[in-house]
mmCIF file with all atom_site columns, C-alpha atoms in Angstrom:
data_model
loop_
_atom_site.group_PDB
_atom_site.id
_atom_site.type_symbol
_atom_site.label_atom_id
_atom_site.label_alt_id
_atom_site.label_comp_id
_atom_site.label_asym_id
_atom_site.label_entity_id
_atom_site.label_seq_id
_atom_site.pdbx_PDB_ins_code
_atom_site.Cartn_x
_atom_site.Cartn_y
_atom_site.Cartn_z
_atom_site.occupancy
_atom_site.B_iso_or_equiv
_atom_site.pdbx_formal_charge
_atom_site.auth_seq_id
_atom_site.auth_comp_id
_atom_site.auth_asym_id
_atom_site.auth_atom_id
_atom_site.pdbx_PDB_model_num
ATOM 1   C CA . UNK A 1 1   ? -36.394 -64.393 57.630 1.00 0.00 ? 1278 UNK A CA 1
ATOM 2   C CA . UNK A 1 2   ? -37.309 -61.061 56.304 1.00 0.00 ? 1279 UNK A CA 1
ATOM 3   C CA . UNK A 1 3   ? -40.606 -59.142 56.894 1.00 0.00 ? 1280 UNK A CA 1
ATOM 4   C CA . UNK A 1 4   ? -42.610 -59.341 54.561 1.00 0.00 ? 1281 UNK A CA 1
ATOM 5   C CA . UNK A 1 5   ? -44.438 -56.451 52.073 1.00 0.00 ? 1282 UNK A CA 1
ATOM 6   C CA . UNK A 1 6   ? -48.128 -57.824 53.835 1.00 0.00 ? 1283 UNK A CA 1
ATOM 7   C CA . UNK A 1 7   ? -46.508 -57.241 57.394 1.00 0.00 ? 1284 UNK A CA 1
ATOM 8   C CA . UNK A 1 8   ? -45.011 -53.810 56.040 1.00 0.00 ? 1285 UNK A CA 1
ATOM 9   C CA . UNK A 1 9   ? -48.263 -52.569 55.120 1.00 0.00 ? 1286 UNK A CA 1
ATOM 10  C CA . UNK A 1 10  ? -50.513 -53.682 57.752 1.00 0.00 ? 1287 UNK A CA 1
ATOM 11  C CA . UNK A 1 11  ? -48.131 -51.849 60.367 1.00 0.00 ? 1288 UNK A CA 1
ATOM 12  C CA . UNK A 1 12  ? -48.081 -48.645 57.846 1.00 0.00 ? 1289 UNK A CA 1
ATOM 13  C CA . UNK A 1 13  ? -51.918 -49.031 57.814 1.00 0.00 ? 1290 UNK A CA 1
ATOM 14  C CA . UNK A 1 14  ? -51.967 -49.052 61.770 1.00 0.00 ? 1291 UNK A CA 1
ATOM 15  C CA . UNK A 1 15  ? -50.103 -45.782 62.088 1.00 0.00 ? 1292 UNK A CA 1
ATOM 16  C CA . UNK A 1 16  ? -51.114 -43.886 59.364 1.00 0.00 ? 1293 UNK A CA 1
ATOM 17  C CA . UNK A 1 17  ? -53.061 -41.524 61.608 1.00 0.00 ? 1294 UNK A CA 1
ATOM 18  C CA . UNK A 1 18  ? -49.514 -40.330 63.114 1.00 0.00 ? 1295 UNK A CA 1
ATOM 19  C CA . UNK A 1 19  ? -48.715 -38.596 59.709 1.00 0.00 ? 1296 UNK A CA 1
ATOM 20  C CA . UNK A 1 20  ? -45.355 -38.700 57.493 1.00 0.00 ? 1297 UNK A CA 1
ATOM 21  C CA . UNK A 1 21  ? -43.942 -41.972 58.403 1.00 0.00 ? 1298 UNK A CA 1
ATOM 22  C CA . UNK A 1 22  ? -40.747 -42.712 57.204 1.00 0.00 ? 1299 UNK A CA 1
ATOM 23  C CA . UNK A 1 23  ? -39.335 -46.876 57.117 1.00 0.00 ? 1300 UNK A CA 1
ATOM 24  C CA . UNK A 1 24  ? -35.699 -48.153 57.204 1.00 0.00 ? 1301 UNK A CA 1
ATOM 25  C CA . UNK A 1 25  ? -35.190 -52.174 56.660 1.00 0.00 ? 1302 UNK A CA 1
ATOM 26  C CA . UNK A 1 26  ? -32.600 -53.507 59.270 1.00 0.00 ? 1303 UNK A CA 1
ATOM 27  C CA . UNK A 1 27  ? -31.495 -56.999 60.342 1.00 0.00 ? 1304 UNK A CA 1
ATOM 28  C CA . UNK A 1 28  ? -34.546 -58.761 58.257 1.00 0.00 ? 1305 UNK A CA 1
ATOM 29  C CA . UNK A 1 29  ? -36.445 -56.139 59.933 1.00 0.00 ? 1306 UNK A CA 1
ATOM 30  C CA . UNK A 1 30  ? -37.821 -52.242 59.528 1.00 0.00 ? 1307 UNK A CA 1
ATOM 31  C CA . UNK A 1 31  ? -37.236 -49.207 61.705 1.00 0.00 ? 1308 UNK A CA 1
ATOM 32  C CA . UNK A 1 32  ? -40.541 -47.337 61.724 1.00 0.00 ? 1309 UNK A CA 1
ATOM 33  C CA . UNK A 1 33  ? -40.029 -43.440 62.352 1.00 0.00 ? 1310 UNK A CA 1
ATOM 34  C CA . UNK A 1 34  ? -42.042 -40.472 62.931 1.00 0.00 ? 1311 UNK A CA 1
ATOM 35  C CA . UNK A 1 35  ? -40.282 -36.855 62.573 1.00 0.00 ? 1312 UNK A CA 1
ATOM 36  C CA . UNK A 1 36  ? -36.815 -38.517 62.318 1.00 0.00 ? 1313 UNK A CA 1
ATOM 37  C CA . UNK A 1 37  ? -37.479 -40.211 65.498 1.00 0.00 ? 1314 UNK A CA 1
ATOM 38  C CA . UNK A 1 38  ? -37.826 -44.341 65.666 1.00 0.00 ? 1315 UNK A CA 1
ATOM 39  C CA . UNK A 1 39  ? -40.838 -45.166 67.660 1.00 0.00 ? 1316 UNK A CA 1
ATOM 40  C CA . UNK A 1 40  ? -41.590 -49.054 66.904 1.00 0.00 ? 1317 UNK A CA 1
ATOM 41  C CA . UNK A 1 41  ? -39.878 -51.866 65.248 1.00 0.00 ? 1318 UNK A CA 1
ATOM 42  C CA . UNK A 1 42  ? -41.547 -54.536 62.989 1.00 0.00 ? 1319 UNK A CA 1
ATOM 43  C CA . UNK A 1 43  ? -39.253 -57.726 63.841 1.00 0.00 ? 1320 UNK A CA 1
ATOM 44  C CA . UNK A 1 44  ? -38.058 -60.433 61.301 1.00 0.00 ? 1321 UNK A CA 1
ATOM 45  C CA . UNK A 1 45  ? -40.790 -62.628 62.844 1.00 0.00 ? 1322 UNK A CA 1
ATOM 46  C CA . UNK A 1 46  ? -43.786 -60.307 62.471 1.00 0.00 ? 1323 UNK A CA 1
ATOM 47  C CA . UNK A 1 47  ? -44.205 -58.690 66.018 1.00 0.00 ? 1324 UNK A CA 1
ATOM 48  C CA . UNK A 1 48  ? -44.585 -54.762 65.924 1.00 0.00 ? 1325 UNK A CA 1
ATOM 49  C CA . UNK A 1 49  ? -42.667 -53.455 69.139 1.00 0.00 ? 1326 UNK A CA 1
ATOM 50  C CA . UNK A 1 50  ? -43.088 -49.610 69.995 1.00 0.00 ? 1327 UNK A CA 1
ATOM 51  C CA . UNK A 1 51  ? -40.011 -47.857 71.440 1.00 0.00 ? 1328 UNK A CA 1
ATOM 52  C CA . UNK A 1 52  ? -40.811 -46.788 75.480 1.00 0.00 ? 1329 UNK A CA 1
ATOM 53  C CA . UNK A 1 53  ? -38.779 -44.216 76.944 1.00 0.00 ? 1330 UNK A CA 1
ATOM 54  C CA . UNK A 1 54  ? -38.942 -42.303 80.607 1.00 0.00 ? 1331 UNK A CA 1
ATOM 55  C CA . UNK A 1 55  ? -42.603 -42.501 81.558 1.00 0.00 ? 1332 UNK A CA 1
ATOM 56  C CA . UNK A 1 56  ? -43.687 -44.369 78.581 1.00 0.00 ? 1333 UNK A CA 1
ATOM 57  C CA . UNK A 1 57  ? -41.596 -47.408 80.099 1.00 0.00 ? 1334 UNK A CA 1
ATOM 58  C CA . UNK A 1 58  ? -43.219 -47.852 83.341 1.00 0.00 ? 1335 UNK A CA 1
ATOM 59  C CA . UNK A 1 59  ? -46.562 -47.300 81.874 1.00 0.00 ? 1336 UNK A CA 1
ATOM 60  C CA . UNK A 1 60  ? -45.931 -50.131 79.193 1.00 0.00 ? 1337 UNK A CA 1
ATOM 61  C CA . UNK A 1 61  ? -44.604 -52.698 81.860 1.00 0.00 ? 1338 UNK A CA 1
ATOM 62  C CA . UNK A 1 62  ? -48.133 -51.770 83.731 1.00 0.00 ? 1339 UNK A CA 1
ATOM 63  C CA . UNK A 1 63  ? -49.888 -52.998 80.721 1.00 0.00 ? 1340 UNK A CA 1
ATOM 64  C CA . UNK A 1 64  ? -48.131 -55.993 80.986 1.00 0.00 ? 1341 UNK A CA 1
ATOM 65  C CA . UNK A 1 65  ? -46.678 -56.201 77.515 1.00 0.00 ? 1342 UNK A CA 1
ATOM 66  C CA . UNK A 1 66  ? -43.624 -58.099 76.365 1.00 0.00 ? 1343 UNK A CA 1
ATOM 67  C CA . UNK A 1 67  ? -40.494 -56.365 76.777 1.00 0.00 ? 1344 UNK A CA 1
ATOM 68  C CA . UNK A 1 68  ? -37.427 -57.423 73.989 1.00 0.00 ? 1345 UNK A CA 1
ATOM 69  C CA . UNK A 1 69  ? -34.858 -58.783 75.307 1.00 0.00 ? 1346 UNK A CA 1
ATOM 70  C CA . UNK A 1 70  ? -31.768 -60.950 74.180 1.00 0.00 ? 1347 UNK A CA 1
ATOM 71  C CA . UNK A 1 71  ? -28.991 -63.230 75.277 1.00 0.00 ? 1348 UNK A CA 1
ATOM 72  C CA . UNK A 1 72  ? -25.804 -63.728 73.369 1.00 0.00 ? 1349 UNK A CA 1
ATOM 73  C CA . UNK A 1 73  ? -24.026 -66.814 74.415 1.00 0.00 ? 1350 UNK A CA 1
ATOM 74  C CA . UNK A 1 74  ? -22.203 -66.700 77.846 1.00 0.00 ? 1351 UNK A CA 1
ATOM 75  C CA . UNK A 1 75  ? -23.574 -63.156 78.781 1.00 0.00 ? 1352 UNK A CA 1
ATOM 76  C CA . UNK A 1 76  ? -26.350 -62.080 80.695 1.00 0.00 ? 1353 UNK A CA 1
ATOM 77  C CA . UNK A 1 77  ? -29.751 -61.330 79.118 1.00 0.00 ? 1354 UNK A CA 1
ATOM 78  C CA . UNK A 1 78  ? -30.251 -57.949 77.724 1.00 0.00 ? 1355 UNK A CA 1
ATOM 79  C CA . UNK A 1 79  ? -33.340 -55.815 77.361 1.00 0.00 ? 1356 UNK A CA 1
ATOM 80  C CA . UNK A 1 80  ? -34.112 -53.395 74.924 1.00 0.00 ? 1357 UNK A CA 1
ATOM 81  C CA . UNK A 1 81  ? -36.326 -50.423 74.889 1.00 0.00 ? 1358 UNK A CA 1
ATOM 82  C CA . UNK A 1 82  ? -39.276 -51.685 73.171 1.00 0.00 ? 1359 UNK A CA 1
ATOM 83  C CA . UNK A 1 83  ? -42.432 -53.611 73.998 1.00 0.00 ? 1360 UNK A CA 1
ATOM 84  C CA . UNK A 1 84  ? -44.610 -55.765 72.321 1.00 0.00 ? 1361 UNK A CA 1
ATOM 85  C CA . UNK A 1 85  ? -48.143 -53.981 71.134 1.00 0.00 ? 1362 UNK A CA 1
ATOM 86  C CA . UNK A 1 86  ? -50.860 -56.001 72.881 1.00 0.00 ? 1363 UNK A CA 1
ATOM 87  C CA . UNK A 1 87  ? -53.135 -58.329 70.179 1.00 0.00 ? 1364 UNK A CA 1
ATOM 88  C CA . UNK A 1 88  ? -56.062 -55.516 70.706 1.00 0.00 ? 1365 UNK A CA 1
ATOM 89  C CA . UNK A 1 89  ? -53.756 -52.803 69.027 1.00 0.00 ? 1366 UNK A CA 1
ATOM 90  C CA . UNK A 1 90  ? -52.956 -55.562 66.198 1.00 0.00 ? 1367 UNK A CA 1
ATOM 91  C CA . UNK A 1 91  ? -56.249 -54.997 65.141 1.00 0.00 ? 1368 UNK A CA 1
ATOM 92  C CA . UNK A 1 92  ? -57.517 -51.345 66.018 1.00 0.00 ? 1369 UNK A CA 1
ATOM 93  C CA . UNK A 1 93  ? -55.399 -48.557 64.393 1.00 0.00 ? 1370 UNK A CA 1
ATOM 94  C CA . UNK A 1 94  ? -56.730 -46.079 67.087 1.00 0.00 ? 1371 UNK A CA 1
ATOM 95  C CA . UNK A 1 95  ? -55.626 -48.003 69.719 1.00 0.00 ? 1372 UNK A CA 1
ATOM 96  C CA . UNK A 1 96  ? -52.481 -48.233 68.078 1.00 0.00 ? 1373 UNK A CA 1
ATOM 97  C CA . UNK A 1 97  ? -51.622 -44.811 67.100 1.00 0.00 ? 1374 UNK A CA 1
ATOM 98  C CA . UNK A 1 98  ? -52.854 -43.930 70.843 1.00 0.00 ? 1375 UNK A CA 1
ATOM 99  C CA . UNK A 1 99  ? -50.190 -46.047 72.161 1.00 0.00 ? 1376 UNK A CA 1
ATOM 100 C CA . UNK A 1 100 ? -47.462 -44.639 69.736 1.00 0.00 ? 1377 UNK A CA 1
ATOM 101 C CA . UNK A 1 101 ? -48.459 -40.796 70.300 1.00 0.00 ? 1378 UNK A CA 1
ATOM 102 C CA . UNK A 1 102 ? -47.583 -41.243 73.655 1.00 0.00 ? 1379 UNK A CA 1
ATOM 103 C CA . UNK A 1 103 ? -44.655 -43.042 72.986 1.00 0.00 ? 1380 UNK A CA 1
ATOM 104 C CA . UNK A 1 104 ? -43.437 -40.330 70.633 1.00 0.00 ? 1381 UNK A CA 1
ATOM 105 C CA . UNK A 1 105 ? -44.073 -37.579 73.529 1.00 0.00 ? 1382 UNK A CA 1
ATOM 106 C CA . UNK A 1 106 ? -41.534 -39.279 75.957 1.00 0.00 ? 1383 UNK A CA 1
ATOM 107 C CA . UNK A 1 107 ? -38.366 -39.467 72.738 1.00 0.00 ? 1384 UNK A CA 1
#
């Protein structure tokens, strides 16, 4: 399942405050960068992850949020640098774009 334009736009909408915003469609999916630099992920099933590095990791997993992670048959699970955006930032673009300035200072 691919994302589709609706999804596209609504996360484009949500950031728009952060600027030129550049989008790259991978694995059903779209990179979402800022300066060059990816800083969230909209997933083939609609959920908008934001890229934590360094500080901006411990400070998402004291939120509480989702963390990605994966398991490919007969290996252990695998996480990924990116968390879920709670359901408040869904819905309020300055929330949002206050969650992915910081995690833009700490690429």
């Amino acid at each position: 399942m691919a994302v589709s334009d609706e999804e596209i736009a609504h996360a484009l909408d949500l950031f728009a405050d952060l600027g030129s915003l550049s989008t790259r469609k991978m694995f059903g999916g779209l990179g979402m960068y800022h300066a060059g630099n990816i800083f969230a992920v909209l997933m083939s099933d609609g959920r908008l992850l934001l890229k934590g590095q360094g500080e901006m990791q411990a400070r998402l997993d004291e939120m509480g949020l989702k963390r990605w992670t994966y398991q490919r048959e007969g290996k252990a699970p695998a996480s990924m640098p990116y968390w879920e955006l709670p359901d408040s930032a869904l819905d309020d673009a300055e929330e949002a774009v206050m969650l992915a300035r910081a995690a833009i200072a700490h690429l």
